[in-house]
């Protein structure tokens, strides 16, 4: 498996045709997988926003006040309002806003970025990353994964993760296959889009590198059943109810 | 970045010298990183165990009963006991045993495997995966990551993850660097050992493939500050207290 970044992409602006910009810079082969950082998908889709567009409601004011007290500095309730508007719900308001985005991804601040955003205060995640991946997939003719860098429970730091994908399943289902002793594997669903997004992040990096697109070459999904179930629904999630009960305990 | 599996490794047995078995099969270059599935580290370290070695206590009996009631079949309390003995604590007993292993990794069933274990009921995770990685690193002369396949909150499926590493830091610290607009990045610590473990898992896979070792070639950590803080301590963890309060609510 070979993973490399696409070189020489320009600063992306609203309306830009990312697929063409990629196709002009790399000769894709039919078995390639293209991983695109959500930041440029958002830029092309015009997801830049200014704080002035968000009118803080009661919840946003409360959150900004709590966070402000903790940090001992003024916090802008309009940012909290942006997070709320991008979310289905908040699992935790304080000291972090842990959001379920409208498309089901659980992440801090609903994935809103304040870095790498010229001429705007904020960059929101793509409205529907699966649809974005589908459009790129159709234009490029190979599977596409839209990625983000995000944190996760229990571990420090962030890693690349898939938030949308098209042209391939999200996971390899190993159930029904056998181990080295001929025993059937119990419950192994390998979330390959997340593993591919993590691999891509190793070559794109964060910060000013200017490399938002990675190509994965010579990796095969193989002869597996596929699954597109990546985001846990609330009723299959054991962590979510605990967080909700806990964080609303003081209500 | 190139990621490939080491071919032709035998079934690993207690006392086997994994480093030599790897070095005989691949010409490592000084900038390679070797990712080793914990399953063979455990096998070499004699971490096979039989259920008969575990004398269930009260907690194990209670867990087996609860899980058994749910599944409507007899559950073996000795397995629950094995998980308890491998753990610092359980964050959740039921319907899953979510364990903090003795070395700080949070995972279901304390990572005990019942697949790919010949001549024993169970395979426990290495006792100290950092020490295991350190020994392999010293013998191989390149950075080594000990990996496992494990699930994670909020998302379906499993992915490769680092449980021990040596010869390189766990994370790249991007704080103090600047984005494309010259704005300082706020809080970006890239957990590269987890991303490398995920990439390795794409070429090793699960099941009967017989490929427990992957080499990452032509990837550079680069000129970053490093951090070895990967597992969150309890007092820096926002999710853990919620889970503990929630799951012990019925006590
Ligand atoms: N060429 C180019 N690179 C960009 C642009 N925006 C961000 N990047 C680069 O894309 C990579 C990922 O950026 P990041 O902000 O981490 O995106 P995210 O992970 O999707 O939130 C970094 O190397 C950035 O320097 C852009 O408009 N053009
Ligand atoms: N050659 C060899 N391969 C093994 C052995 N044990 C497991 N494997 C392979 O190593 C890979 C990872 O196995 P898995 O059980 O998923 O390990 P884990 O992710 O560390 O729990 C699979 O391709 C297995 O077939 C062994 O003793 N020898
Ligand atoms: Mn982002
Ligand atoms: Mn990023
Ligand atoms: Mn395992
Ligand atoms: Mn595995």
PDB file of N, CA and C and ligand atoms in Angstrom, chain A residues 188 190 195, chain B residues 37-39 113 116 147-150 158-160 201 204-207, ligand 6:
ATOM      1  N   UNK A 188     -16.014  -9.018  14.166  1.00  0.00           N
ATOM      2  CA  UNK A 188     -14.950  -8.164  13.685  1.00  0.00           C
ATOM      3  C   UNK A 188     -15.412  -7.437  12.429  1.00  0.00           C
ATOM      4  N   UNK A 190     -14.161  -4.287  10.404  1.00  0.00           N
ATOM      5  CA  UNK A 190     -12.985  -3.414  10.326  1.00  0.00           C
ATOM      6  C   UNK A 190     -13.357  -2.111   9.624  1.00  0.00           C
ATOM      7  N   UNK A 195      -9.443   3.820   8.949  1.00  0.00           N
ATOM      8  CA  UNK A 195      -8.024   3.475   8.877  1.00  0.00           C
ATOM      9  C   UNK A 195      -7.369   4.170   7.673  1.00  0.00           C
TER      10      UNK A 195
ATOM     11  N   UNK B  37       1.451  -6.843  15.603  1.00  0.00           N
ATOM     12  CA  UNK B  37       0.169  -7.137  16.250  1.00  0.00           C
ATOM     13  C   UNK B  37       0.422  -7.709  17.642  1.00  0.00           C
ATOM     14  N   UNK B  38      -0.295  -7.194  18.616  1.00  0.00           N
ATOM     15  CA  UNK B  38      -0.109  -7.650  20.000  1.00  0.00           C
ATOM     16  C   UNK B  38      -0.308  -9.145  20.128  1.00  0.00           C
ATOM     17  N   UNK B  39      -1.109  -9.712  19.255  1.00  0.00           N
ATOM     18  CA  UNK B  39      -1.390 -11.145  19.377  1.00  0.00           C
ATOM     19  C   UNK B  39      -0.104 -11.983  19.332  1.00  0.00           C
ATOM     20  N   UNK B 113      -8.282 -11.971  23.768  1.00  0.00           N
ATOM     21  CA  UNK B 113      -8.741 -12.562  22.511  1.00  0.00           C
ATOM     22  C   UNK B 113      -9.106 -14.026  22.698  1.00  0.00           C
ATOM     23  N   UNK B 116      -7.577 -16.976  17.140  1.00  0.00           N
ATOM     24  CA  UNK B 116      -6.145 -17.133  16.846  1.00  0.00           C
ATOM     25  C   UNK B 116      -5.327 -17.562  18.077  1.00  0.00           C
ATOM     26  N   UNK B 147       0.469  -3.111  18.292  1.00  0.00           N
ATOM     27  CA  UNK B 147      -0.894  -2.703  17.932  1.00  0.00           C
ATOM     28  C   UNK B 147      -1.939  -3.693  18.459  1.00  0.00           C
ATOM     29  N   UNK B 148      -3.172  -3.240  18.503  1.00  0.00           N
ATOM     30  CA  UNK B 148      -4.283  -4.169  18.676  1.00  0.00           C
ATOM     31  C   UNK B 148      -5.429  -3.684  17.799  1.00  0.00           C
ATOM     32  N   UNK B 149      -6.365  -4.568  17.543  1.00  0.00           N
ATOM     33  CA  UNK B 149      -7.597  -4.173  16.873  1.00  0.00           C
ATOM     34  C   UNK B 149      -8.614  -3.940  17.971  1.00  0.00           C
ATOM     35  N   UNK B 150      -9.199  -2.753  18.007  1.00  0.00           N
ATOM     36  CA  UNK B 150     -10.193  -2.555  19.063  1.00  0.00           C
ATOM     37  C   UNK B 150     -11.279  -1.581  18.637  1.00  0.00           C
ATOM     38  N   UNK B 158     -14.120  -1.778  14.367  1.00  0.00           N
ATOM     39  CA  UNK B 158     -12.833  -1.687  15.046  1.00  0.00           C
ATOM     40  C   UNK B 158     -11.805  -1.102  14.088  1.00  0.00           C
ATOM     41  N   UNK B 159     -10.698  -0.673  14.674  1.00  0.00           N
ATOM     42  CA  UNK B 159      -9.580  -0.203  13.854  1.00  0.00           C
ATOM     43  C   UNK B 159      -8.288  -0.504  14.599  1.00  0.00           C
ATOM     44  N   UNK B 160      -7.187  -0.533  13.862  1.00  0.00           N
ATOM     45  CA  UNK B 160      -5.893  -0.739  14.494  1.00  0.00           C
ATOM     46  C   UNK B 160      -5.530   0.446  15.363  1.00  0.00           C
ATOM     47  N   UNK B 201      -2.911  -1.958  10.084  1.00  0.00           N
ATOM     48  CA  UNK B 201      -4.043  -2.884  10.121  1.00  0.00           C
ATOM     49  C   UNK B 201      -4.673  -3.095   8.746  1.00  0.00           C
ATOM     50  N   UNK B 204      -2.388  -5.890   7.406  1.00  0.00           N
ATOM     51  CA  UNK B 204      -2.321  -7.151   8.143  1.00  0.00           C
ATOM     52  C   UNK B 204      -3.684  -7.826   8.199  1.00  0.00           C
ATOM     53  N   UNK B 205      -4.723  -7.036   8.447  1.00  0.00           N
ATOM     54  CA  UNK B 205      -6.062  -7.609   8.508  1.00  0.00           C
ATOM     55  C   UNK B 205      -6.276  -8.474   9.732  1.00  0.00           C
ATOM     56  N   UNK B 206      -7.480  -9.042   9.798  1.00  0.00           N
ATOM     57  CA  UNK B 206      -7.859  -9.909  10.920  1.00  0.00           C
ATOM     58  C   UNK B 206      -7.838 -11.350  10.428  1.00  0.00           C
ATOM     59  N   UNK B 207      -8.385 -12.220  11.228  1.00  0.00           N
ATOM     60  CA  UNK B 207      -8.657 -13.566  10.750  1.00  0.00           C
ATOM     61  C   UNK B 207      -7.425 -14.400  10.492  1.00  0.00           C
TER      62      UNK B 207
HETATM   63 MN1  LIG C   6      -6.442  -7.622  14.637  1.00  0.00          MN
END
